[in-house]
């Protein structure tokens, strides 16, 4: 018996079911996440979201998989997608049951056809397996599977373009796809010999992610499909669909891996077992002997503080002492200047995302408000979310608000302070959702496009005199023009 079950009335109510999300991880940094009716409502949702290198970034490779039942020359699409203002197809009306043990399982009923779908993320390897079982049918039934590919960073969105490679290349009982040359091959295979793959590359436009729109972000993207699988199923017969970064050698291997993996899954029969299962998903083992604790799915990375807070409960309480020791060893290796910080992979990722900001020249442009965010890396930000800017403004007000210019200046009083400033910018960038670029606040002294520590110190002292009480600052300005300048800037600040 499963502790997490949903019936047809709950699943058919989209206001209810779209608020229930499921998560399954591979314990090496990848995950599968979507709603219980398999309709993606966030850019972070996907059937295969996984790292492809040692940078710590994760990418949405396989966004969704559409199932279609074909009977008497009629097609019944079991998928559910949200496009601009409309749901199409509306396959949730065929769902009769959802269970979460031993793995997420959905049951569909189309007339006399009952189809069971079991989704399984394989631990310690980047592989998704989905087993379809035709529980009941009274006539010839065919199953069609169409994958939708994204091949993008999980924080980004993709749109139709001419660079994407829509071709599929032969693999063992399947095909391999790679939309862009910088990505690894994605192997799409099935366990049933003779399954036909029909090449039909095409873009599907304007998938809509409601949760992103509600948070004030862009929420529309296009997805590529390279074709679809089709096979005949008989009553009681099963077929396993596999998506992996490594090719499976035979159809028998696919069946063996699925059977061995599902046999090791625990049964979530009560609240405690569900809690223990969820806790284990936050400990991941990366290449290079690193064991880390994810601060939160889907968008959080690794934080030293959060790791130490959560470590006793998710390891020692479940008697996983080896995991605890390995996490502590990893944190000690990442320790810098006697302090525990985020992982080195997060710092590297932040530096790449910011255009190697610590070594880049930073421009200074006078502005009254932080209306846009940019750096002198030749890139511009397309983010226009007021919510995102508000969060960014709160985190960077010591640098980015015109109403506090002297605080920004104080960070440039010495070369050491400049280095700390750059490190804080990189650290903040690694925690932001999306690609942001920095524009420092107005009137900061600059020499050749970089901070000038001596000029910054003098400027900061002048700014402090501007803020001093009237009886103290009378006649004490080294430069009356400078003082008047900052009084005007402070008066204009909102």
XYZ file of C-alpha atoms in Angstrom:
494
model
C 0.000 0.000 0.000
C 1.296 3.458 -0.926
C 1.221 6.431 1.430
C 0.864 8.817 -1.526
C -2.106 8.075 -3.774
C -4.451 10.265 -5.821
C -7.760 9.262 -7.348
C -9.441 10.273 -10.595
C -11.366 13.206 -9.120
C -8.167 14.776 -7.761
C -6.121 14.097 -10.884
C -8.802 15.484 -13.185
C -8.925 18.778 -11.277
C -6.014 20.739 -12.754
C -6.151 23.426 -10.075
C -5.357 20.649 -7.607
C -3.103 18.289 -9.583
C -0.845 20.935 -11.144
C 0.120 22.044 -7.622
C 1.401 18.535 -6.775
C 4.909 17.858 -8.031
C 7.082 14.769 -7.881
C 10.843 14.431 -7.721
C 13.198 11.542 -8.299
C 16.992 11.829 -8.334
C 19.853 9.674 -9.554
C 22.096 10.565 -6.533
C 24.816 11.996 -8.831
C 23.287 15.408 -9.524
C 20.503 14.633 -11.995
C 16.778 14.435 -11.398
C 13.341 13.938 -12.874
C 10.664 16.400 -11.804
C 7.191 17.224 -13.072
C 3.617 17.335 -11.812
C 1.652 14.206 -10.963
C -0.208 14.518 -14.292
C 3.098 14.932 -16.188
C 2.451 18.532 -17.255
C 5.514 20.733 -16.842
C 4.756 24.024 -15.094
C 8.353 25.226 -14.545
C 11.407 25.559 -16.743
C 13.113 23.322 -14.173
C 10.735 20.456 -14.875
C 11.811 17.627 -17.118
C 12.074 13.871 -17.368
C 15.855 14.060 -17.665
C 17.639 17.001 -16.006
C 21.263 16.080 -15.492
C 24.869 17.349 -15.453
C 26.952 16.642 -18.537
C 30.365 17.676 -17.161
C 32.150 18.548 -13.906
C 31.029 22.193 -13.805
C 28.094 21.497 -11.493
C 25.538 22.829 -13.985
C 22.538 20.728 -14.921
C 20.736 20.657 -18.249
C 17.233 19.745 -19.365
C 17.807 17.073 -22.010
C 14.460 15.271 -22.226
C 11.588 17.589 -21.377
C 8.631 15.229 -21.813
C 7.433 12.057 -23.486
C 4.012 11.922 -25.119
C 2.134 8.604 -25.152
C -0.571 7.909 -27.714
C -2.830 4.858 -27.818
C -3.894 3.862 -31.334
C -6.935 1.606 -31.667
C -9.334 1.141 -34.613
C -7.379 3.841 -36.515
C -8.207 6.354 -33.804
C -5.551 8.068 -31.694
C -5.879 8.957 -28.016
C -3.087 11.210 -26.789
C -2.467 10.653 -23.074
C -0.183 13.676 -22.618
C -0.997 17.066 -21.107
C 0.672 20.310 -22.176
C -0.019 23.947 -21.545
C 0.295 26.259 -24.536
C -0.598 29.948 -24.608
C -4.019 30.093 -22.967
C -4.977 26.478 -23.708
C -4.281 22.892 -22.621
C -3.678 20.557 -25.554
C -3.845 17.580 -25.550
C -5.910 16.957 -22.422
C -4.747 13.474 -21.570
C -5.292 13.939 -17.840
C -8.944 12.974 -18.357
C -7.772 9.400 -19.000
C -5.816 9.110 -15.725
C -7.560 6.980 -13.122
C -4.881 6.478 -10.462
C -1.475 7.673 -9.247
C 0.789 5.830 -6.772
C 4.251 6.703 -5.521
C 5.550 3.318 -4.400
C 7.850 1.704 -5.236
C 8.180 4.224 -8.080
C 5.805 6.874 -9.523
C 3.063 4.939 -11.320
C 0.183 6.321 -13.388
C -2.752 4.284 -14.683
C -4.676 5.356 -17.803
C -8.010 4.075 -19.031
C -9.176 4.714 -22.611
C -12.414 2.840 -23.237
C -11.505 -0.813 -22.778
C -7.770 -0.114 -22.740
C -5.946 0.070 -19.383
C -2.325 1.155 -19.583
C 0.075 1.348 -16.623
C 3.118 3.641 -16.696
C 6.030 3.240 -14.226
C 8.752 5.930 -14.192
C 12.142 4.975 -12.784
C 15.335 7.043 -12.434
C 18.327 4.725 -12.207
C 20.617 5.489 -9.271
C 24.271 6.426 -9.858
C 23.874 6.726 -13.623
C 22.147 9.223 -15.893
C 19.311 7.055 -17.136
C 15.533 7.262 -17.145
C 13.400 4.172 -17.689
C 9.647 4.073 -18.205
C 7.804 0.743 -18.359
C 4.428 0.599 -20.100
C 2.212 -2.394 -19.403
C -1.011 -3.064 -21.301
C -3.131 -4.325 -18.432
C -6.286 -4.857 -20.482
C -7.409 -4.480 -24.103
C -10.113 -6.109 -26.243
C -8.713 -5.400 -29.707
C -5.462 -4.633 -31.478
C -3.655 -1.812 -29.713
C -0.594 0.173 -30.706
C 1.486 2.477 -28.526
C 3.231 5.568 -29.883
C 5.958 7.408 -27.911
C 7.134 10.883 -28.962
C 10.060 12.471 -27.021
C 10.411 16.259 -26.728
C 13.988 17.496 -26.413
C 15.308 20.760 -24.947
C 19.121 20.450 -24.555
C 19.493 23.643 -22.518
C 20.630 24.892 -19.138
C 17.885 24.388 -16.580
C 17.812 28.128 -15.806
C 17.311 29.087 -19.449
C 14.643 28.605 -22.107
C 15.058 27.406 -25.677
C 13.434 28.610 -28.859
C 13.281 27.347 -32.435
C 16.550 27.886 -34.265
C 18.441 26.676 -37.305
C 21.433 25.359 -35.335
C 19.536 22.477 -33.734
C 20.191 19.094 -35.331
C 16.866 17.306 -35.753
C 18.380 14.137 -37.190
C 18.270 10.788 -35.395
C 21.010 8.231 -35.807
C 20.720 4.449 -35.392
C 21.433 2.787 -32.044
C 20.683 -0.634 -30.588
C 16.904 -0.968 -30.937
C 16.524 2.783 -30.961
C 18.193 6.021 -31.952
C 20.637 8.584 -30.604
C 20.076 12.348 -30.747
C 22.137 15.450 -30.077
C 20.671 18.845 -30.866
C 23.969 20.722 -30.394
C 27.565 19.633 -30.767
C 28.593 20.672 -27.253
C 26.244 18.109 -25.682
C 26.719 14.355 -25.342
C 24.601 11.885 -27.273
C 21.215 11.004 -25.800
C 20.320 7.367 -26.472
C 16.606 6.596 -26.837
C 15.986 2.851 -26.850
C 13.231 0.336 -26.164
C 13.222 -3.183 -24.770
C 10.951 -4.688 -27.424
C 12.648 -5.931 -30.595
C 11.111 -4.665 -33.778
C 9.904 -1.366 -32.370
C 9.781 1.105 -35.247
C 11.156 4.632 -35.057
C 9.566 7.073 -37.502
C 11.795 10.125 -38.165
C 9.717 13.310 -38.109
C 11.805 16.273 -36.869
C 9.740 19.300 -35.981
C 9.517 22.210 -33.543
C 6.544 22.583 -31.224
C 6.015 26.212 -30.257
C 5.014 28.162 -27.157
C 4.958 25.647 -24.332
C 3.818 27.673 -21.340
C 5.122 27.316 -17.777
C 2.566 28.741 -15.366
C 4.775 28.794 -12.273
C 7.473 30.800 -14.028
C 4.926 33.323 -15.234
C 3.466 33.593 -11.735
C 6.940 34.377 -10.367
C 7.408 37.155 -12.917
C 9.761 35.360 -15.282
C 9.526 34.498 -18.948
C 7.558 31.279 -19.293
C 7.355 30.249 -22.960
C 9.671 28.008 -24.940
C 9.835 25.784 -28.021
C 10.764 22.095 -27.958
C 12.155 19.826 -30.656
C 10.954 16.329 -31.506
C 13.002 14.174 -33.851
C 10.312 11.525 -34.409
C 8.388 8.852 -32.542
C 8.472 5.164 -31.613
C 5.545 2.907 -32.453
C 4.867 -0.732 -31.622
C 2.007 -3.154 -31.105
C 1.191 -4.296 -27.584
C -0.826 -7.319 -26.546
C -2.729 -7.763 -23.311
C -0.304 -8.280 -20.416
C 2.726 -7.265 -22.484
C 5.226 -4.605 -21.395
C 7.710 -2.355 -23.136
C 10.472 -0.329 -21.463
C 11.573 3.029 -22.847
C 15.122 4.035 -21.911
C 16.756 7.460 -22.195
C 20.423 7.463 -21.235
C 23.774 9.103 -21.880
C 25.234 5.603 -22.303
C 24.063 3.129 -24.899
C 22.486 -0.077 -23.654
C 24.019 -3.107 -25.335
C 20.831 -5.126 -25.890
C 17.132 -5.262 -25.176
C 17.784 -7.868 -22.504
C 20.144 -5.492 -20.708
C 17.396 -2.878 -20.547
C 15.025 -5.348 -18.905
C 17.658 -6.530 -16.429
C 18.635 -3.011 -15.347
C 15.003 -2.036 -14.810
C 14.201 -5.180 -12.821
C 17.283 -4.845 -10.597
C 16.686 -1.150 -9.950
C 13.017 -1.400 -9.048
C 13.712 -4.328 -6.730
C 16.017 -2.119 -4.643
C 13.437 0.651 -4.214
C 11.917 1.094 -0.787
C 8.165 1.055 -0.267
C 6.762 4.370 0.918
C 3.961 3.050 3.084
C 3.799 5.751 5.769
C 4.943 9.292 6.493
C 8.252 8.257 8.074
C 9.300 6.078 5.133
C 8.427 8.899 2.726
C 10.501 11.328 4.782
C 13.496 8.983 4.888
C 13.263 8.412 1.148
C 13.116 12.155 0.461
C 16.102 12.859 2.730
C 18.322 10.413 0.850
C 17.790 12.253 -2.424
C 19.714 15.314 -1.238
C 23.066 13.516 -0.869
C 24.846 13.319 -4.216
C 28.189 11.896 -5.274
C 29.995 13.733 -8.045
C 33.079 12.767 -10.057
C 36.398 13.336 -8.348
C 35.336 11.797 -5.044
C 33.089 14.726 -4.051
C 30.052 14.027 -1.877
C 27.752 17.011 -1.464
C 24.362 17.966 -0.082
C 22.003 19.809 -2.411
C 20.431 22.764 -0.595
C 17.122 22.285 -2.417
C 15.587 21.140 -5.668
C 15.183 22.276 -8.352
C 17.242 25.483 -8.489
C 19.423 25.536 -5.379
C 22.999 24.344 -5.502
C 25.389 23.402 -2.732
C 25.910 25.622 0.317
C 28.335 24.833 3.102
C 26.085 26.272 5.790
C 22.996 24.415 4.574
C 25.011 21.202 4.316
C 26.073 21.326 7.972
C 22.545 22.173 9.109
C 20.987 19.223 7.245
C 23.781 16.670 7.553
C 22.885 15.033 10.910
C 19.247 14.474 9.962
C 19.774 13.102 6.456
C 22.762 10.880 7.274
C 23.391 10.033 10.917
C 19.721 9.610 11.805
C 19.461 6.979 9.075
C 22.802 5.418 10.077
C 24.546 6.478 6.863
C 27.827 7.328 8.583
C 29.884 6.889 5.413
C 27.886 9.600 3.635
C 28.368 11.946 6.582
C 32.132 11.430 6.640
C 32.419 11.858 2.866
C 30.452 15.131 2.955
C 32.677 16.454 5.747
C 35.807 15.481 3.817
C 34.498 17.303 0.751
C 33.710 20.435 2.745
C 37.185 20.417 4.296
C 38.784 20.198 0.840
C 36.700 23.188 -0.287
C 37.616 25.280 2.759
C 39.189 28.624 1.873
C 41.063 30.900 4.254
C 39.753 28.900 7.181
C 36.102 29.295 6.174
C 33.606 26.868 4.697
C 31.990 28.233 1.553
C 30.083 27.040 -1.479
C 31.723 24.400 -3.644
C 34.451 25.173 -6.126
C 32.207 23.966 -8.937
C 29.664 26.647 -8.040
C 32.361 29.326 -8.088
C 33.586 28.157 -11.481
C 30.050 28.126 -12.827
C 29.462 31.629 -11.485
C 32.627 32.918 -13.096
C 31.641 31.493 -16.481
C 28.100 32.800 -16.203
C 29.342 36.290 -15.293
C 31.817 36.386 -18.146
C 34.765 35.750 -15.785
C 33.733 38.791 -13.766
C 36.624 38.852 -11.245
C 39.063 39.494 -14.100
C 36.821 41.753 -16.144
C 36.671 45.513 -16.137
C 33.487 46.864 -14.589
C 31.857 49.975 -15.987
C 30.332 52.708 -13.849
C 27.245 54.459 -15.199
C 25.238 57.009 -13.169
C 21.647 55.897 -12.660
C 18.930 56.718 -10.171
C 17.589 53.189 -9.982
C 18.775 49.712 -10.851
C 16.659 49.405 -14.010
C 18.906 47.047 -15.921
C 21.848 44.882 -15.042
C 24.910 44.496 -17.225
C 28.718 44.195 -17.284
C 31.339 45.071 -19.823
C 31.420 41.577 -21.279
C 29.615 42.504 -24.482
C 26.430 40.798 -23.300
C 23.080 42.241 -22.360
C 20.355 40.860 -20.134
C 16.913 40.117 -21.506
C 15.486 39.639 -18.035
C 12.747 42.162 -17.317
C 11.113 40.580 -14.305
C 10.294 43.105 -11.583
C 10.383 40.344 -8.980
C 13.847 39.203 -10.067
C 15.121 42.781 -10.050
C 13.661 43.406 -6.629
C 15.458 40.354 -5.232
C 18.668 41.364 -6.974
C 18.355 44.933 -5.680
C 17.999 43.758 -2.097
C 21.083 41.583 -2.373
C 23.266 44.214 -4.035
C 22.085 47.459 -2.497
C 25.533 47.982 -1.034
C 26.720 48.321 -4.660
C 23.807 49.099 -6.907
C 21.586 51.787 -5.348
C 22.199 55.475 -5.928
C 20.877 56.323 -2.487
C 23.859 54.606 -0.831
C 26.877 55.630 -2.980
C 29.348 55.897 -0.094
C 28.778 52.267 0.877
C 29.772 51.243 -2.644
C 32.803 53.484 -2.469
C 33.900 52.006 0.847
C 34.316 48.613 -0.787
C 37.029 50.025 -3.056
C 39.269 51.458 -0.361
C 41.925 48.862 -0.946
C 42.864 46.152 -3.392
C 41.891 43.512 -0.825
C 38.448 45.029 -0.509
C 38.127 44.993 -4.295
C 38.946 41.299 -4.349
C 36.346 40.604 -1.680
C 33.804 42.621 -3.670
C 34.435 40.530 -6.773
C 34.137 37.332 -4.763
C 30.806 38.487 -3.324
C 29.546 39.289 -6.829
C 30.495 35.819 -8.059
C 28.925 34.209 -5.004
C 25.684 36.133 -5.493
C 25.639 35.327 -9.191
C 25.850 31.615 -8.424
C 22.682 31.922 -6.328
C 20.632 33.901 -8.840
C 18.109 32.281 -11.153
C 18.843 33.141 -14.771
C 21.719 35.079 -16.350
C 22.339 38.422 -14.676
C 25.098 40.947 -15.269
C 26.284 43.588 -12.831
C 26.190 47.367 -13.202
C 27.745 49.172 -10.264
C 26.189 52.244 -8.679
C 26.798 55.853 -9.813
C 29.724 58.182 -9.306
C 32.227 55.543 -8.182
C 35.834 56.669 -8.965
C 37.245 54.712 -11.870
C 40.661 54.639 -13.492
C 40.919 52.842 -16.840
C 37.657 51.034 -16.297
C 38.543 49.437 -12.933
C 38.218 50.501 -9.315
C 40.758 53.010 -8.034
C 41.391 52.296 -4.361
C 43.074 55.661 -3.440
C 40.478 57.721 -5.283
C 37.761 55.552 -3.762
C 39.022 56.202 -0.251
C 39.106 59.983 -0.780
C 35.664 59.857 -2.371
C 34.320 57.823 0.527
C 35.692 60.350 3.063
C 34.073 63.206 1.132
C 30.805 61.324 1.001
C 30.896 60.788 4.775
C 31.375 64.527 5.327
C 28.341 65.158 3.100
C 26.258 63.048 5.464
C 27.642 64.661 8.627
C 25.416 67.016 10.682
C 25.397 70.680 9.585
C 27.433 71.925 12.595
C 30.161 69.380 11.853
C 30.416 69.604 8.096
C 30.500 73.422 7.770
C 33.737 74.426 6.047
C 35.138 70.893 6.202
C 34.756 69.880 2.554
C 38.002 69.340 0.666
C 36.112 69.971 -2.551
C 32.894 71.991 -2.510
C 31.969 70.836 -6.003
C 32.253 67.209 -4.871
C 30.124 67.919 -1.819
C 27.438 69.643 -3.855
C 27.473 66.750 -6.291
C 26.684 64.192 -3.634
C 24.119 66.339 -1.873
C 22.300 66.552 -5.193
C 22.611 62.819 -5.766
C 21.197 62.104 -2.285
C 18.329 64.587 -2.778
C 17.337 62.960 -6.090
C 17.497 59.412 -4.796
C 13.984 57.919 -4.316
